[in-house]
Amino acid sequence: MSATEYIKYHGLLLPPEAHTTESLEYAQNFCVEDTDVFAITYPKSGTIWMQEILPLVLNGGDLTPIHTIPNWERVPWLEEKQLARVVDKLASPRALVSHFPYSLMPPSFCTSKAKVIYVMRNPKDIMVSSYYFHQMAGFLEDPGTFEEFMDKFLEGKVMFGKWTDHVKSWRNSELGDRIMYITYEEMVQDLPASLRHISDFLGCNLTEEVIQKIAEHCSFKSMQNNNMSNFSLIPKVYMDSDKSPFLRKGIAGDWKNHFSSEQLARFTSVISKELEGEELGVCGSEKVDDVL
């Protein structure tokens, strides 16, 4: 598949297997409720993890949905065509995910009290994960060599455009106490602590016993073995796990096994320049160098 076969939406490239003109129009007209919770990510930043976490936090640790409902139905993407099919089945408070930049969120979102958890990940690890995803996903163009894919990533010629644009749009959203920032790396390092943070933000006040239960069932190994979460239900023509597993490693720092010193220098230089003056820490206190 070539890039020209992607849907181009406000300058962003989107795969037509999941997005249509109708689904994008539906997203713009979607009626966001005050109790809705959105997990917002740039692709390959922990979206599937949040689809596992949010239902369990919101329902007090009931494992039923993650064992009986595919993740794309239990926590659907705002912009994908699946949403219109399942929206009436979603229990309140509804959990949704999106890769949209802030500027493309529907008007009803801006006027609502809906909460957002923005998950940010080291862009080098995002690029590595995306590189392997492009190898196994039949609906995406072939990534070419690692060097070639890095060029596309830095130029924003990948799904949902530049990582830097996405991050800046949400870091400058001015949503106040409606938005919480967390990093993929924090979650990898201490998932129970991250779950407590999420629980407190959403006003769920979960007990320590429930926190530990959720952490156990949201571990990488548990999700890897859960057919409702590991995308094994998707036909091989769309996702070929023989080429690369969808849930590949679930770690932080795998980029160190892929970047040459020259590639690292160029990647860091480009990203740092585009984020010059930005503060990207979870609490707005860390500089770009701390994230990269």
PDB file of N, CA, C and O in Angstrom, residues 14 27 50 75 98 119 139 146 209 244 251 274:
ATOM      1  N   LEU A  14      -4.369   8.655   7.365  1.00  0.00           N
ATOM      2  CA  LEU A  14      -5.120   7.672   8.144  1.00  0.00           C
ATOM      3  C   LEU A  14      -5.408   6.451   7.274  1.00  0.00           C
ATOM      4  O   LEU A  14      -5.806   6.591   6.117  1.00  0.00           O
ATOM      5  N   ALA A  27     -17.233  11.380  14.212  1.00  0.00           N
ATOM      6  CA  ALA A  27     -16.402  11.823  15.332  1.00  0.00           C
ATOM      7  C   ALA A  27     -16.586  13.312  15.598  1.00  0.00           C
ATOM      8  O   ALA A  27     -16.670  13.749  16.751  1.00  0.00           O
ATOM      9  N   MET A  50      -4.059   1.317  27.802  1.00  0.00           N
ATOM     10  CA  MET A  50      -5.117   2.131  28.403  1.00  0.00           C
ATOM     11  C   MET A  50      -6.501   1.533  28.149  1.00  0.00           C
ATOM     12  O   MET A  50      -7.411   1.686  28.968  1.00  0.00           O
ATOM     13  N   VAL A  75     -13.402  -0.159  24.572  1.00  0.00           N
ATOM     14  CA  VAL A  75     -12.907   1.226  24.635  1.00  0.00           C
ATOM     15  C   VAL A  75     -12.578   1.649  23.202  1.00  0.00           C
ATOM     16  O   VAL A  75     -11.432   1.594  22.766  1.00  0.00           O
ATOM     17  N   SER A  98      -8.332   7.968  21.555  1.00  0.00           N
ATOM     18  CA  SER A  98      -8.206   8.712  20.300  1.00  0.00           C
ATOM     19  C   SER A  98      -6.746   9.053  20.042  1.00  0.00           C
ATOM     20  O   SER A  98      -5.966   9.252  20.973  1.00  0.00           O
ATOM     21  N   VAL A 119      -1.208  10.088  27.422  1.00  0.00           N
ATOM     22  CA  VAL A 119      -0.058   9.215  27.641  1.00  0.00           C
ATOM     23  C   VAL A 119       1.034   9.564  26.636  1.00  0.00           C
ATOM     24  O   VAL A 119       0.813   9.521  25.423  1.00  0.00           O
ATOM     25  N   PHE A 139      -2.512  -3.354   6.356  1.00  0.00           N
ATOM     26  CA  PHE A 139      -3.209  -2.153   5.902  1.00  0.00           C
ATOM     27  C   PHE A 139      -2.315  -0.914   5.944  1.00  0.00           C
ATOM     28  O   PHE A 139      -2.779   0.197   5.684  1.00  0.00           O
ATOM     29  N   PHE A 146      15.049   0.670   8.303  1.00  0.00           N
ATOM     30  CA  PHE A 146      14.894   1.463   9.526  1.00  0.00           C
ATOM     31  C   PHE A 146      15.231   2.927   9.250  1.00  0.00           C
ATOM     32  O   PHE A 146      14.540   3.839   9.730  1.00  0.00           O
ATOM     33  N   GLU A 209      -6.076  -3.302  47.395  1.00  0.00           N
ATOM     34  CA  GLU A 209      -6.320  -4.663  46.894  1.00  0.00           C
ATOM     35  C   GLU A 209      -6.774  -4.631  45.435  1.00  0.00           C
ATOM     36  O   GLU A 209      -6.306  -5.425  44.607  1.00  0.00           O
ATOM     37  N   SER A 244       5.644 -10.099  13.024  1.00  0.00           N
ATOM     38  CA  SER A 244       5.989  -9.427  14.278  1.00  0.00           C
ATOM     39  C   SER A 244       4.764  -9.481  15.175  1.00  0.00           C
ATOM     40  O   SER A 244       3.658  -9.183  14.716  1.00  0.00           O
ATOM     41  N   ILE A 251       8.253  -2.780  26.771  1.00  0.00           N
ATOM     42  CA  ILE A 251       9.317  -2.271  27.637  1.00  0.00           C
ATOM     43  C   ILE A 251       9.669  -0.843  27.235  1.00  0.00           C
ATOM     44  O   ILE A 251       9.214  -0.338  26.212  1.00  0.00           O
ATOM     45  N   GLU A 274      12.379  20.955  17.195  1.00  0.00           N
ATOM     46  CA  GLU A 274      10.941  21.183  17.037  1.00  0.00           C
ATOM     47  C   GLU A 274      10.243  21.418  18.375  1.00  0.00           C
ATOM     48  O   GLU A 274       9.155  21.994  18.417  1.00  0.00           O
TER      49      GLU A 274
END
